[in-house]
Amino acid sequence: MPRDTPDARDAAPSGTAAVPAENTTPTGESRLALVRRARKTYRKLSELYPDAHAELNFTTPLELLVATILSAQCTDKRVNQVTPALFARYPDAEAYASARREDLEEMIRSTGFFRAKANSLLGLGQALCERHGGEVPGNLADLVKLPGVGRKTANVLLGNAFGVPGITVDTHFGRLVRRFGWTDEQDPVKVEHAVGELFPPKDWTMLSHRVVWHGRRVCHARRPACGACGVAQWCPSFGEGPTDPATAGKLLRMRSFA
Ligand code: SF4
């Protein structure tokens, strides 16, 4: 498969005024070449997945927050089966704050770790009522202080319910950006910052969705479908999975995960 060979003599992409070409990167290419390659990869991902979006169903920030808490160690599909009844029964923060633990646990049992998740939802309802007038706050500092809400969940909220650009580093995102050679960091916060430096903030939220969609459909953890991958020409990990198109094609999972 032919490789793209970014030319450092080309002009810097808009928004990357001070990109020192001599800085080295995980792949040994110049910093400028990395930015150009990363943006070409992202442009292709945008063509492949124009409609990428959060695969959890929600209509309000609170619903997205609850769904995201339930999605820990659980598929989005399973969460989407549970949430319609849950959202109908607990329409606001006050309802979660005053919920009977047994009722809540029963409704979310199938998502796994239901006791811990019920704890989070009860605590979440109480914290929102006590500290935020029952509303979900739209900033990182307040979100990460809520029970059951870490930086990843907070970024999901900011990007998808409040329109604040954010990079969400989940297991798919971390795996893919390391395979892409965009960073070699393992720590999610460091990955977030390293990838954020390659793209303008306006792209961060959709970048997160599109990279995750590619991870779920093509670039699987165990056997990535390299021979059927639309961004293979910019990927230094091409060959980590089968490169034969017919073999790789059988590994694709081009269905909805919602
Ligand atoms: S070429 Fe292979 S490792 Fe690289 S993104 Fe595509 S499927 Fe993943």
Short mmCIF file of C-alpha atoms and ligand atoms in Angstrom, two decimals:
data_model
loop_
_atom_site.label_atom_id
_atom_site.label_comp_id
_atom_site.label_asym_id
_atom_site.label_seq_id
_atom_site.Cartn_x
_atom_site.Cartn_y
_atom_site.Cartn_z
CA MET A 1 0.00 0.00 0.00
CA PRO A 2 1.55 3.33 -0.98
CA ARG A 3 2.49 5.71 1.77
CA ASP A 4 1.86 9.42 1.69
CA THR A 5 5.11 11.30 2.07
CA PRO A 6 4.34 14.72 3.53
CA ASP A 7 6.58 17.43 2.22
CA ALA A 8 7.92 19.75 4.90
CA ARG A 9 8.38 22.47 2.29
CA ASP A 10 4.63 22.78 1.92
CA ALA A 11 2.93 25.59 3.74
CA ALA A 12 1.73 24.90 7.28
CA PRO A 13 -1.98 24.10 7.57
CA SER A 14 -4.06 27.02 8.77
CA GLY A 15 -4.05 27.35 12.53
CA THR A 16 -0.57 25.90 12.97
CA ALA A 17 1.51 28.99 12.54
CA ALA A 18 4.45 28.04 14.73
CA VAL A 19 5.17 24.42 13.95
CA PRO A 20 8.91 23.83 14.20
CA ALA A 21 9.80 21.35 11.46
CA GLU A 22 12.86 20.11 13.32
CA ASN A 23 10.90 18.80 16.31
CA THR A 24 10.78 15.04 16.21
CA THR A 25 7.73 12.92 16.87
CA PRO A 26 6.88 9.30 17.84
CA THR A 27 7.29 8.27 14.21
CA GLY A 28 10.51 10.20 13.58
CA GLU A 29 8.85 12.50 11.06
CA SER A 30 9.02 16.25 11.55
CA ARG A 31 6.39 17.97 13.63
CA LEU A 32 5.10 19.72 10.54
CA ALA A 33 4.87 16.44 8.64
CA LEU A 34 2.96 14.88 11.54
CA VAL A 35 0.44 17.73 11.59
CA ARG A 36 -0.08 17.46 7.85
CA ARG A 37 -0.44 13.67 7.95
CA ALA A 38 -2.83 13.80 10.91
CA ARG A 39 -5.02 16.34 9.16
CA LYS A 40 -5.09 14.33 5.94
CA THR A 41 -6.14 11.29 7.96
CA TYR A 42 -8.87 13.32 9.62
CA ARG A 43 -10.12 14.70 6.30
CA LYS A 44 -10.49 11.14 5.05
CA LEU A 45 -12.24 10.05 8.24
CA SER A 46 -14.64 12.98 7.74
CA GLU A 47 -15.47 11.66 4.27
CA LEU A 48 -15.91 8.13 5.56
CA TYR A 49 -18.03 9.05 8.59
CA PRO A 50 -19.75 12.38 7.86
CA ASP A 51 -22.54 11.64 10.34
CA ALA A 52 -20.47 10.27 13.22
CA HIS A 53 -22.07 11.10 16.54
CA ALA A 54 -22.37 9.96 20.12
CA GLU A 55 -24.07 6.58 19.94
CA LEU A 56 -25.89 7.07 23.23
CA ASN A 57 -29.46 8.36 22.88
CA PHE A 58 -30.31 11.52 24.83
CA THR A 59 -32.27 14.76 24.57
CA THR A 60 -30.92 16.79 27.53
CA PRO A 61 -27.53 17.26 29.26
CA LEU A 62 -28.82 15.29 32.27
CA GLU A 63 -29.87 12.37 30.05
CA LEU A 64 -26.46 12.32 28.37
CA LEU A 65 -24.73 12.46 31.74
CA VAL A 66 -26.78 9.54 33.07
CA ALA A 67 -26.30 7.51 29.87
CA THR A 68 -22.55 8.13 29.91
CA ILE A 69 -22.29 6.98 33.53
CA LEU A 70 -24.22 3.82 32.63
CA SER A 71 -21.99 3.17 29.61
CA ALA A 72 -18.94 2.35 31.76
CA GLN A 73 -18.04 -1.30 31.03
CA CYS A 74 -21.22 -1.62 28.95
CA THR A 75 -22.17 -1.27 25.28
CA ASP A 76 -24.00 1.82 24.07
CA LYS A 77 -26.61 -0.49 22.58
CA ARG A 78 -27.42 -1.96 25.99
CA VAL A 79 -27.55 1.49 27.59
CA ASN A 80 -29.95 2.65 24.86
CA GLN A 81 -32.26 -0.23 25.72
CA VAL A 82 -32.39 0.80 29.38
CA THR A 83 -32.60 4.59 29.19
CA PRO A 84 -36.07 5.22 27.68
CA ALA A 85 -37.83 3.79 30.76
CA LEU A 86 -35.22 5.27 33.11
CA PHE A 87 -35.54 8.78 31.67
CA ALA A 88 -39.35 8.56 31.81
CA ARG A 89 -39.29 7.57 35.48
CA TYR A 90 -36.52 9.98 36.53
CA PRO A 91 -37.00 13.13 34.44
CA ASP A 92 -34.83 15.51 36.50
CA ALA A 93 -32.07 15.72 39.10
CA GLU A 94 -34.57 15.86 41.96
CA ALA A 95 -36.03 12.53 40.84
CA TYR A 96 -32.60 10.87 41.01
CA ALA A 97 -31.85 12.53 44.36
CA SER A 98 -35.00 11.08 45.92
CA ALA A 99 -35.02 7.72 44.08
CA ARG A 100 -35.37 4.47 46.01
CA ARG A 101 -32.07 2.69 45.63
CA GLU A 102 -33.68 -0.72 44.97
CA ASP A 103 -35.85 0.67 42.17
CA LEU A 104 -32.91 2.39 40.54
CA GLU A 105 -30.69 -0.69 40.79
CA GLU A 106 -33.38 -2.86 39.23
CA MET A 107 -33.82 -0.54 36.27
CA ILE A 108 -30.10 -0.36 35.46
CA ARG A 109 -29.14 -3.91 36.49
CA SER A 110 -28.50 -5.11 32.92
CA THR A 111 -25.79 -2.46 32.36
CA GLY A 112 -23.51 -4.16 34.91
CA PHE A 113 -21.88 -2.73 38.05
CA PHE A 114 -25.39 -1.60 38.89
CA ARG A 115 -24.77 -0.94 42.59
CA ALA A 116 -21.89 1.42 41.92
CA LYS A 117 -23.79 3.08 39.08
CA ALA A 118 -26.90 3.51 41.28
CA ASN A 119 -24.65 5.13 43.88
CA SER A 120 -23.34 7.52 41.26
CA LEU A 121 -26.83 8.42 40.04
CA LEU A 122 -28.17 9.02 43.56
CA GLY A 123 -25.12 11.12 44.43
CA LEU A 124 -25.33 12.91 41.10
CA GLY A 125 -28.96 13.91 41.68
CA GLN A 126 -28.14 15.15 45.17
CA ALA A 127 -25.05 17.09 44.08
CA LEU A 128 -26.87 18.75 41.18
CA CYS A 129 -29.73 19.81 43.48
CA GLU A 130 -27.45 21.03 46.28
CA ARG A 131 -24.80 22.78 44.20
CA HIS A 132 -26.29 23.66 40.82
CA GLY A 133 -30.02 24.24 41.28
CA GLY A 134 -30.79 20.89 39.65
CA GLU A 135 -29.01 21.84 36.40
CA VAL A 136 -25.98 20.15 34.84
CA PRO A 137 -23.07 22.64 34.86
CA GLY A 138 -21.46 23.39 31.49
CA ASN A 139 -17.83 23.58 32.55
CA LEU A 140 -15.09 21.03 33.16
CA ALA A 141 -14.17 22.14 36.69
CA ASP A 142 -17.70 21.67 38.07
CA LEU A 143 -18.48 18.56 36.04
CA VAL A 144 -15.48 16.56 37.30
CA LYS A 145 -16.53 17.23 40.91
CA LEU A 146 -19.83 15.39 40.40
CA PRO A 147 -20.13 11.76 41.59
CA GLY A 148 -19.30 9.25 38.86
CA VAL A 149 -17.99 11.96 36.50
CA GLY A 150 -14.37 11.82 35.37
CA ARG A 151 -12.62 13.87 32.75
CA LYS A 152 -13.73 11.59 29.92
CA THR A 153 -17.41 11.84 30.85
CA ALA A 154 -17.07 15.60 31.35
CA ASN A 155 -15.62 16.00 27.85
CA VAL A 156 -18.44 13.92 26.37
CA LEU A 157 -20.89 16.31 28.05
CA LEU A 158 -19.10 19.48 27.01
CA GLY A 159 -18.73 18.42 23.39
CA ASN A 160 -22.13 16.89 22.83
CA ALA A 161 -24.54 18.73 25.12
CA PHE A 162 -22.92 22.16 25.45
CA GLY A 163 -21.10 22.66 22.15
CA VAL A 164 -17.75 23.21 23.90
CA PRO A 165 -14.92 21.60 21.88
CA GLY A 166 -13.46 18.58 23.65
CA ILE A 167 -11.42 15.46 22.91
CA THR A 168 -12.81 12.33 24.52
CA VAL A 169 -10.11 9.73 25.11
CA ASP A 170 -11.70 6.32 25.49
CA THR A 171 -10.14 2.95 24.80
CA HIS A 172 -10.79 3.16 21.03
CA PHE A 173 -9.47 6.70 20.71
CA GLY A 174 -6.27 5.97 22.62
CA ARG A 175 -5.57 2.82 20.61
CA LEU A 176 -6.14 4.50 17.26
CA VAL A 177 -4.14 7.66 17.81
CA ARG A 178 -1.19 5.55 18.95
CA ARG A 179 -1.54 3.35 15.85
CA PHE A 180 -1.77 6.49 13.73
CA GLY A 181 1.52 7.59 15.34
CA TRP A 182 -0.06 10.86 16.46
CA THR A 183 1.25 10.29 19.99
CA ASP A 184 2.88 7.56 22.03
CA GLU A 185 1.38 8.72 25.32
CA GLN A 186 -0.63 6.21 27.36
CA ASP A 187 -2.14 8.52 29.95
CA PRO A 188 -5.56 9.74 28.68
CA VAL A 189 -4.98 13.35 29.77
CA LYS A 190 -1.61 13.44 27.99
CA VAL A 191 -3.18 11.86 24.90
CA GLU A 192 -5.89 14.51 25.00
CA HIS A 193 -3.33 17.32 25.07
CA ALA A 194 -1.01 15.77 22.47
CA VAL A 195 -3.80 15.21 19.94
CA GLY A 196 -5.36 18.58 20.74
CA GLU A 197 -2.14 20.26 19.58
CA LEU A 198 -2.50 18.69 16.13
CA PHE A 199 -5.97 20.08 15.37
CA PRO A 200 -7.85 23.36 15.82
CA PRO A 201 -10.37 23.23 18.70
CA LYS A 202 -13.32 23.46 16.31
CA ASP A 203 -12.45 19.93 15.10
CA TRP A 204 -12.00 18.28 18.49
CA THR A 205 -15.51 16.96 19.13
CA MET A 206 -16.10 15.50 15.66
CA LEU A 207 -12.54 14.18 15.57
CA SER A 208 -13.33 12.21 18.72
CA HIS A 209 -16.48 10.71 17.18
CA ARG A 210 -14.85 9.86 13.85
CA VAL A 211 -11.77 8.22 15.35
CA VAL A 212 -13.96 6.14 17.66
CA TRP A 213 -16.25 5.13 14.77
CA HIS A 214 -13.23 3.97 12.80
CA GLY A 215 -12.04 2.01 15.83
CA ARG A 216 -15.38 0.28 16.22
CA ARG A 217 -15.88 -0.52 12.58
CA VAL A 218 -12.43 -1.06 11.06
CA CYS A 219 -9.42 -0.67 13.35
CA HIS A 220 -10.31 -3.29 15.96
CA ALA A 221 -8.15 -3.94 19.00
CA ARG A 222 -7.23 -7.53 18.09
CA ARG A 223 -7.45 -7.74 14.30
CA PRO A 224 -7.58 -4.38 12.56
CA ALA A 225 -8.91 -4.60 9.00
CA CYS A 226 -5.85 -2.96 7.43
CA GLY A 227 -6.49 -4.26 3.91
CA ALA A 228 -9.93 -2.60 3.90
CA CYS A 229 -8.98 0.59 5.74
CA GLY A 230 -9.66 3.95 4.14
CA VAL A 231 -6.83 5.73 5.96
CA ALA A 232 -4.18 3.02 5.51
CA GLN A 233 -1.97 5.22 3.34
CA TRP A 234 -1.36 7.59 6.27
CA CYS A 235 -1.07 4.92 8.95
CA PRO A 236 2.37 3.71 10.09
CA SER A 237 0.70 0.65 11.68
CA PHE A 238 -0.57 -0.70 8.35
CA GLY A 239 0.09 -4.44 8.53
CA GLU A 240 -0.87 -4.85 12.17
CA GLY A 241 -3.92 -6.67 10.83
CA PRO A 242 -4.53 -8.61 7.59
CA THR A 243 -3.58 -6.60 4.50
CA ASP A 244 -5.34 -8.84 2.00
CA PRO A 245 -8.52 -6.93 1.00
CA ALA A 246 -10.76 -10.01 0.99
CA THR A 247 -9.59 -11.20 4.40
CA ALA A 248 -9.73 -7.70 5.86
CA GLY A 249 -13.18 -7.05 4.37
CA LYS A 250 -14.61 -9.85 6.47
CA LEU A 251 -13.44 -8.07 9.62
CA LEU A 252 -15.41 -4.89 8.95
CA ARG A 253 -18.32 -4.11 11.24
CA MET A 254 -20.13 -1.43 9.32
CA ARG A 255 -23.34 -1.53 11.36
CA SER A 256 -24.81 0.87 13.83
CA PHE A 257 -23.74 0.42 17.43
CA ALA A 258 -26.68 2.36 18.79
S1 SF4 B 1 -4.11 0.66 8.54
FE1 SF4 B 1 -4.66 -0.90 10.06
S2 SF4 B 1 -3.79 -0.17 12.00
FE2 SF4 B 1 -3.85 1.58 10.58
S3 SF4 B 1 -5.81 2.63 10.97
FE3 SF4 B 1 -6.15 1.20 9.29
S4 SF4 B 1 -6.90 -0.67 10.30
FE4 SF4 B 1 -5.93 0.59 11.88
#
